[in-house]
Amino acid sequence: MMGAATARVPAKINLHLGVGPLRDDGYHELATLFCALSLYDDVTVRAADELSVTVRGDGRREVPADATNLAARAVVELASHVGGDPRVEIIIDKTIPVAGGMAGGSADAAGALVAAARLWRADVERAELVEIAASLGSDVPFSLAGGVALGTGRGERLLPVLSRGQFHWVLAVARTGLSTPAVYAELDRLRSRDDAATSAGTDRPDELMVALASGDVTAVAPLLRNDLQPAALSLQPMLRRTLRAGREAGALAGVVSGSGPTCAFLCADAQAAITVAAELSGSGVAKAVRTASGPVAGARLIPPD
Ligand code: C5P
């Protein structure tokens, strides 16, 4: 059946998120290390009489099921570039936490691009797809790329980074989400008050890149950092408890993922991750607790159901 195509797209965490000053265009200059994790949204695009969006799975009520959904905007944008028919039904099967700092909306946009390009048999160069992705959101190019990558600019300019082996994570999903613009605005507010003593800025995280290439999880763990973390903690002070609970449960390190509020805990191995996840679930600090590993591949086609 060639009337539909499905793409599977990973969540991301930021192993390092250095935030520079606010630019004139309203974005912050970044130096970030993205890592794609084995937590996926599936995006199906099917020819239809009109453009529609259906969201299934966790958090579906918080995701707009209309043309404002980033996946719908991706389809319309790609259609205008390649001459496709944007009258499609988009079905998003969500596993990635909504408003969780794990690029769930960006994943859906990347999935919609890949699936629609397939549906229309569009002759689109990878570079053009990446450019459309960047116009939709800062994290969308990484959702296409996957793996581990250094992101600069507003996060949309990517360089692949060497990483050895798999790292094992536990994710604590918070009960309420955080808006990315609100977290950046809170960081600006905190910085205007206290001179940003804790800022990593936009220097390249060389030490962490060496640790990733070595595959040594104990070298990686102490180097995780996120300049947005103080802002996320300021907006959701409860996250301090979550971070403490993860470390007490035996994680090597814990960090707020992106703009939060999901907390990501790096564990020694897969078995340790299962133990930490069980402890964290029992502690009641999170709405849901998941295990995931990475790096994994970016958006890719899978057979439709
Ligand atoms: O690019 P995206 O639409 O995902 O960004 C959402 C918001 O996050 C932006 O409007 C901006 O407020 C903030 N942002 C930022 N600097 C970045 C990326 C995002 O300030 N590098």
PDB file of N, CA and C in Angstrom, residues 10-15 34-40 102 142 146-149 161-171 211-213 215-217 220 224 264-270 273 290-298:
ATOM      1  N   PRO A  10      13.606   9.481  17.215  1.00  0.00           N
ATOM      2  CA  PRO A  10      14.014   9.395  18.619  1.00  0.00           C
ATOM      3  C   PRO A  10      13.841  10.708  19.375  1.00  0.00           C
ATOM      4  N   ALA A  11      13.779  10.573  20.711  1.00  0.00           N
ATOM      5  CA  ALA A  11      13.902  11.722  21.610  1.00  0.00           C
ATOM      6  C   ALA A  11      15.373  12.129  21.686  1.00  0.00           C
ATOM      7  N   LYS A  12      15.625  13.309  22.220  1.00  0.00           N
ATOM      8  CA  LYS A  12      17.018  13.723  22.456  1.00  0.00           C
ATOM      9  C   LYS A  12      17.183  14.187  23.897  1.00  0.00           C
ATOM     10  N   ILE A  13      18.422  14.070  24.347  1.00  0.00           N
ATOM     11  CA  ILE A  13      18.817  14.821  25.538  1.00  0.00           C
ATOM     12  C   ILE A  13      20.030  15.654  25.160  1.00  0.00           C
ATOM     13  N   ASN A  14      20.313  16.649  25.961  1.00  0.00           N
ATOM     14  CA  ASN A  14      21.529  17.444  25.770  1.00  0.00           C
ATOM     15  C   ASN A  14      22.526  17.015  26.842  1.00  0.00           C
ATOM     16  N   LEU A  15      23.638  16.439  26.387  1.00  0.00           N
ATOM     17  CA  LEU A  15      24.690  16.030  27.330  1.00  0.00           C
ATOM     18  C   LEU A  15      25.399  17.265  27.865  1.00  0.00           C
ATOM     19  N   PHE A  34      24.069  17.070  21.497  1.00  0.00           N
ATOM     20  CA  PHE A  34      22.821  16.307  21.475  1.00  0.00           C
ATOM     21  C   PHE A  34      23.141  14.813  21.477  1.00  0.00           C
ATOM     22  N   CYS A  35      22.280  14.038  22.107  1.00  0.00           N
ATOM     23  CA  CYS A  35      22.356  12.571  21.989  1.00  0.00           C
ATOM     24  C   CYS A  35      20.943  12.037  21.798  1.00  0.00           C
ATOM     25  N   ALA A  36      20.757  11.216  20.747  1.00  0.00           N
ATOM     26  CA  ALA A  36      19.432  10.635  20.472  1.00  0.00           C
ATOM     27  C   ALA A  36      19.242   9.387  21.322  1.00  0.00           C
ATOM     28  N   LEU A  37      18.068   9.265  21.951  1.00  0.00           N
ATOM     29  CA  LEU A  37      17.778   8.157  22.867  1.00  0.00           C
ATOM     30  C   LEU A  37      16.665   7.264  22.322  1.00  0.00           C
ATOM     31  N   SER A  38      16.649   6.017  22.805  1.00  0.00           N
ATOM     32  CA  SER A  38      15.728   4.998  22.298  1.00  0.00           C
ATOM     33  C   SER A  38      14.317   5.130  22.874  1.00  0.00           C
ATOM     34  N   LEU A  39      13.771   6.303  22.722  1.00  0.00           N
ATOM     35  CA  LEU A  39      12.386   6.594  23.114  1.00  0.00           C
ATOM     36  C   LEU A  39      11.826   7.270  21.867  1.00  0.00           C
ATOM     37  N   TYR A  40      10.754   6.713  21.282  1.00  0.00           N
ATOM     38  CA  TYR A  40      10.396   7.119  19.912  1.00  0.00           C
ATOM     39  C   TYR A  40       8.952   7.589  19.780  1.00  0.00           C
ATOM     40  N   MET A 102      12.694  17.097  25.620  1.00  0.00           N
ATOM     41  CA  MET A 102      13.287  15.978  24.873  1.00  0.00           C
ATOM     42  C   MET A 102      12.991  16.053  23.380  1.00  0.00           C
ATOM     43  N   PHE A 142      18.426  18.046  14.294  1.00  0.00           N
ATOM     44  CA  PHE A 142      19.003  16.932  15.045  1.00  0.00           C
ATOM     45  C   PHE A 142      18.060  15.736  15.075  1.00  0.00           C
ATOM     46  N   GLY A 146      20.028  12.343  14.352  1.00  0.00           N
ATOM     47  CA  GLY A 146      20.254  11.340  15.396  1.00  0.00           C
ATOM     48  C   GLY A 146      21.725  11.214  15.774  1.00  0.00           C
ATOM     49  N   GLY A 147      22.059  10.120  16.451  1.00  0.00           N
ATOM     50  CA  GLY A 147      23.440   9.891  16.893  1.00  0.00           C
ATOM     51  C   GLY A 147      23.836  10.844  18.002  1.00  0.00           C
ATOM     52  N   VAL A 148      25.088  11.301  17.939  1.00  0.00           N
ATOM     53  CA  VAL A 148      25.566  12.352  18.837  1.00  0.00           C
ATOM     54  C   VAL A 148      26.071  13.468  17.939  1.00  0.00           C
ATOM     55  N   ALA A 149      25.719  14.695  18.242  1.00  0.00           N
ATOM     56  CA  ALA A 149      26.147  15.805  17.391  1.00  0.00           C
ATOM     57  C   ALA A 149      26.384  17.052  18.226  1.00  0.00           C
ATOM     58  N   VAL A 161      29.494  13.752  16.090  1.00  0.00           N
ATOM     59  CA  VAL A 161      30.530  13.575  17.113  1.00  0.00           C
ATOM     60  C   VAL A 161      30.713  12.078  17.355  1.00  0.00           C
ATOM     61  N   LEU A 162      31.979  11.670  17.473  1.00  0.00           N
ATOM     62  CA  LEU A 162      32.296  10.258  17.708  1.00  0.00           C
ATOM     63  C   LEU A 162      31.925   9.861  19.133  1.00  0.00           C
ATOM     64  N   SER A 163      31.227   8.750  19.260  1.00  0.00           N
ATOM     65  CA  SER A 163      30.852   8.244  20.584  1.00  0.00           C
ATOM     66  C   SER A 163      30.958   6.725  20.520  1.00  0.00           C
ATOM     67  N   ARG A 164      31.538   6.133  21.557  1.00  0.00           N
ATOM     68  CA  ARG A 164      31.744   4.679  21.532  1.00  0.00           C
ATOM     69  C   ARG A 164      30.721   3.989  22.437  1.00  0.00           C
ATOM     70  N   GLY A 165      30.087   2.944  21.937  1.00  0.00           N
ATOM     71  CA  GLY A 165      29.197   2.124  22.753  1.00  0.00           C
ATOM     72  C   GLY A 165      27.873   2.797  23.041  1.00  0.00           C
ATOM     73  N   GLN A 166      27.139   2.172  23.944  1.00  0.00           N
ATOM     74  CA  GLN A 166      25.823   2.669  24.332  1.00  0.00           C
ATOM     75  C   GLN A 166      25.872   3.173  25.765  1.00  0.00           C
ATOM     76  N   PHE A 167      25.165   4.243  26.036  1.00  0.00           N
ATOM     77  CA  PHE A 167      25.019   4.748  27.394  1.00  0.00           C
ATOM     78  C   PHE A 167      23.574   4.500  27.839  1.00  0.00           C
ATOM     79  N   HIS A 168      23.431   4.217  29.134  1.00  0.00           N
ATOM     80  CA  HIS A 168      22.127   3.807  29.664  1.00  0.00           C
ATOM     81  C   HIS A 168      21.587   4.875  30.596  1.00  0.00           C
ATOM     82  N   TRP A 169      20.334   5.223  30.360  1.00  0.00           N
ATOM     83  CA  TRP A 169      19.710   6.364  31.012  1.00  0.00           C
ATOM     84  C   TRP A 169      18.408   5.975  31.689  1.00  0.00           C
ATOM     85  N   VAL A 170      18.072   6.730  32.723  1.00  0.00           N
ATOM     86  CA  VAL A 170      16.732   6.688  33.299  1.00  0.00           C
ATOM     87  C   VAL A 170      16.155   8.096  33.171  1.00  0.00           C
ATOM     88  N   LEU A 171      14.909   8.166  32.745  1.00  0.00           N
ATOM     89  CA  LEU A 171      14.251   9.458  32.544  1.00  0.00           C
ATOM     90  C   LEU A 171      13.100   9.594  33.512  1.00  0.00           C
ATOM     91  N   ALA A 211      35.660  12.196  26.314  1.00  0.00           N
ATOM     92  CA  ALA A 211      35.076  11.146  27.163  1.00  0.00           C
ATOM     93  C   ALA A 211      34.092  10.286  26.362  1.00  0.00           C
ATOM     94  N   LEU A 212      33.284  10.909  25.513  1.00  0.00           N
ATOM     95  CA  LEU A 212      32.322  10.157  24.696  1.00  0.00           C
ATOM     96  C   LEU A 212      33.044   9.217  23.736  1.00  0.00           C
ATOM     97  N   ALA A 213      34.133   9.714  23.153  1.00  0.00           N
ATOM     98  CA  ALA A 213      34.890   8.892  22.206  1.00  0.00           C
ATOM     99  C   ALA A 213      35.520   7.698  22.915  1.00  0.00           C
ATOM    100  N   GLY A 215      34.143   6.115  25.381  1.00  0.00           N
ATOM    101  CA  GLY A 215      33.082   5.192  25.774  1.00  0.00           C
ATOM    102  C   GLY A 215      33.035   4.921  27.263  1.00  0.00           C
ATOM    103  N   ASP A 216      33.807   5.674  28.046  1.00  0.00           N
ATOM    104  CA  ASP A 216      33.901   5.437  29.492  1.00  0.00           C
ATOM    105  C   ASP A 216      32.825   6.251  30.216  1.00  0.00           C
ATOM    106  N   VAL A 217      31.801   5.546  30.677  1.00  0.00           N
ATOM    107  CA  VAL A 217      30.653   6.229  31.282  1.00  0.00           C
ATOM    108  C   VAL A 217      31.050   6.996  32.545  1.00  0.00           C
ATOM    109  N   VAL A 220      32.276  10.295  31.399  1.00  0.00           N
ATOM    110  CA  VAL A 220      31.209  11.151  30.852  1.00  0.00           C
ATOM    111  C   VAL A 220      30.387  11.775  31.987  1.00  0.00           C
ATOM    112  N   LEU A 224      28.474  16.081  32.450  1.00  0.00           N
ATOM    113  CA  LEU A 224      27.149  16.511  31.975  1.00  0.00           C
ATOM    114  C   LEU A 224      26.877  17.905  32.519  1.00  0.00           C
ATOM    115  N   ALA A 264      17.258  13.521  33.411  1.00  0.00           N
ATOM    116  CA  ALA A 264      17.921  12.369  32.798  1.00  0.00           C
ATOM    117  C   ALA A 264      19.051  11.912  33.712  1.00  0.00           C
ATOM    118  N   PHE A 265      19.082  10.615  34.003  1.00  0.00           N
ATOM    119  CA  PHE A 265      20.094  10.052  34.903  1.00  0.00           C
ATOM    120  C   PHE A 265      20.954   9.059  34.135  1.00  0.00           C
ATOM    121  N   LEU A 266      22.240   9.299  34.153  1.00  0.00           N
ATOM    122  CA  LEU A 266      23.180   8.398  33.484  1.00  0.00           C
ATOM    123  C   LEU A 266      23.559   7.285  34.455  1.00  0.00           C
ATOM    124  N   CYS A 267      23.492   6.042  33.970  1.00  0.00           N
ATOM    125  CA  CYS A 267      23.729   4.882  34.835  1.00  0.00           C
ATOM    126  C   CYS A 267      24.907   4.066  34.305  1.00  0.00           C
ATOM    127  N   ALA A 268      25.484   3.243  35.187  1.00  0.00           N
ATOM    128  CA  ALA A 268      26.711   2.524  34.844  1.00  0.00           C
ATOM    129  C   ALA A 268      26.478   1.539  33.702  1.00  0.00           C
ATOM    130  N   ASP A 269      25.321   0.884  33.678  1.00  0.00           N
ATOM    131  CA  ASP A 269      25.012  -0.086  32.620  1.00  0.00           C
ATOM    132  C   ASP A 269      23.494  -0.318  32.598  1.00  0.00           C
ATOM    133  N   ALA A 270      23.056  -1.227  31.721  1.00  0.00           N
ATOM    134  CA  ALA A 270      21.614  -1.451  31.544  1.00  0.00           C
ATOM    135  C   ALA A 270      20.974  -1.960  32.833  1.00  0.00           C
ATOM    136  N   ALA A 273      20.501   0.768  35.299  1.00  0.00           N
ATOM    137  CA  ALA A 273      19.397   1.648  34.900  1.00  0.00           C
ATOM    138  C   ALA A 273      18.062   1.065  35.355  1.00  0.00           C
ATOM    139  N   ARG A 290      11.201   6.122  32.854  1.00  0.00           N
ATOM    140  CA  ARG A 290      11.486   5.275  31.697  1.00  0.00           C
ATOM    141  C   ARG A 290      12.977   4.972  31.655  1.00  0.00           C
ATOM    142  N   THR A 291      13.349   3.870  31.046  1.00  0.00           N
ATOM    143  CA  THR A 291      14.757   3.645  30.730  1.00  0.00           C
ATOM    144  C   THR A 291      14.933   3.829  29.221  1.00  0.00           C
ATOM    145  N   ALA A 292      16.120   4.258  28.816  1.00  0.00           N
ATOM    146  CA  ALA A 292      16.424   4.413  27.393  1.00  0.00           C
ATOM    147  C   ALA A 292      17.937   4.336  27.236  1.00  0.00           C
ATOM    148  N   SER A 293      18.372   4.015  26.018  1.00  0.00           N
ATOM    149  CA  SER A 293      19.806   4.005  25.756  1.00  0.00           C
ATOM    150  C   SER A 293      20.092   4.817  24.493  1.00  0.00           C
ATOM    151  N   GLY A 294      21.337   5.186  24.343  1.00  0.00           N
ATOM    152  CA  GLY A 294      21.722   5.957  23.165  1.00  0.00           C
ATOM    153  C   GLY A 294      23.226   5.987  23.050  1.00  0.00           C
ATOM    154  N   PRO A 295      23.740   6.430  21.924  1.00  0.00           N
ATOM    155  CA  PRO A 295      22.998   7.048  20.820  1.00  0.00           C
ATOM    156  C   PRO A 295      22.274   6.045  19.918  1.00  0.00           C
ATOM    157  N   VAL A 296      21.180   6.531  19.298  1.00  0.00           N
ATOM    158  CA  VAL A 296      20.454   5.767  18.281  1.00  0.00           C
ATOM    159  C   VAL A 296      20.331   6.640  17.025  1.00  0.00           C
ATOM    160  N   ALA A 297      19.853   6.006  15.938  1.00  0.00           N
ATOM    161  CA  ALA A 297      19.734   6.707  14.652  1.00  0.00           C
ATOM    162  C   ALA A 297      18.620   7.754  14.696  1.00  0.00           C
ATOM    163  N   GLY A 298      18.684   8.698  13.771  1.00  0.00           N
ATOM    164  CA  GLY A 298      17.652   9.729  13.644  1.00  0.00           C
ATOM    165  C   GLY A 298      16.422   9.197  12.917  1.00  0.00           C
TER     166      GLY A 298
END
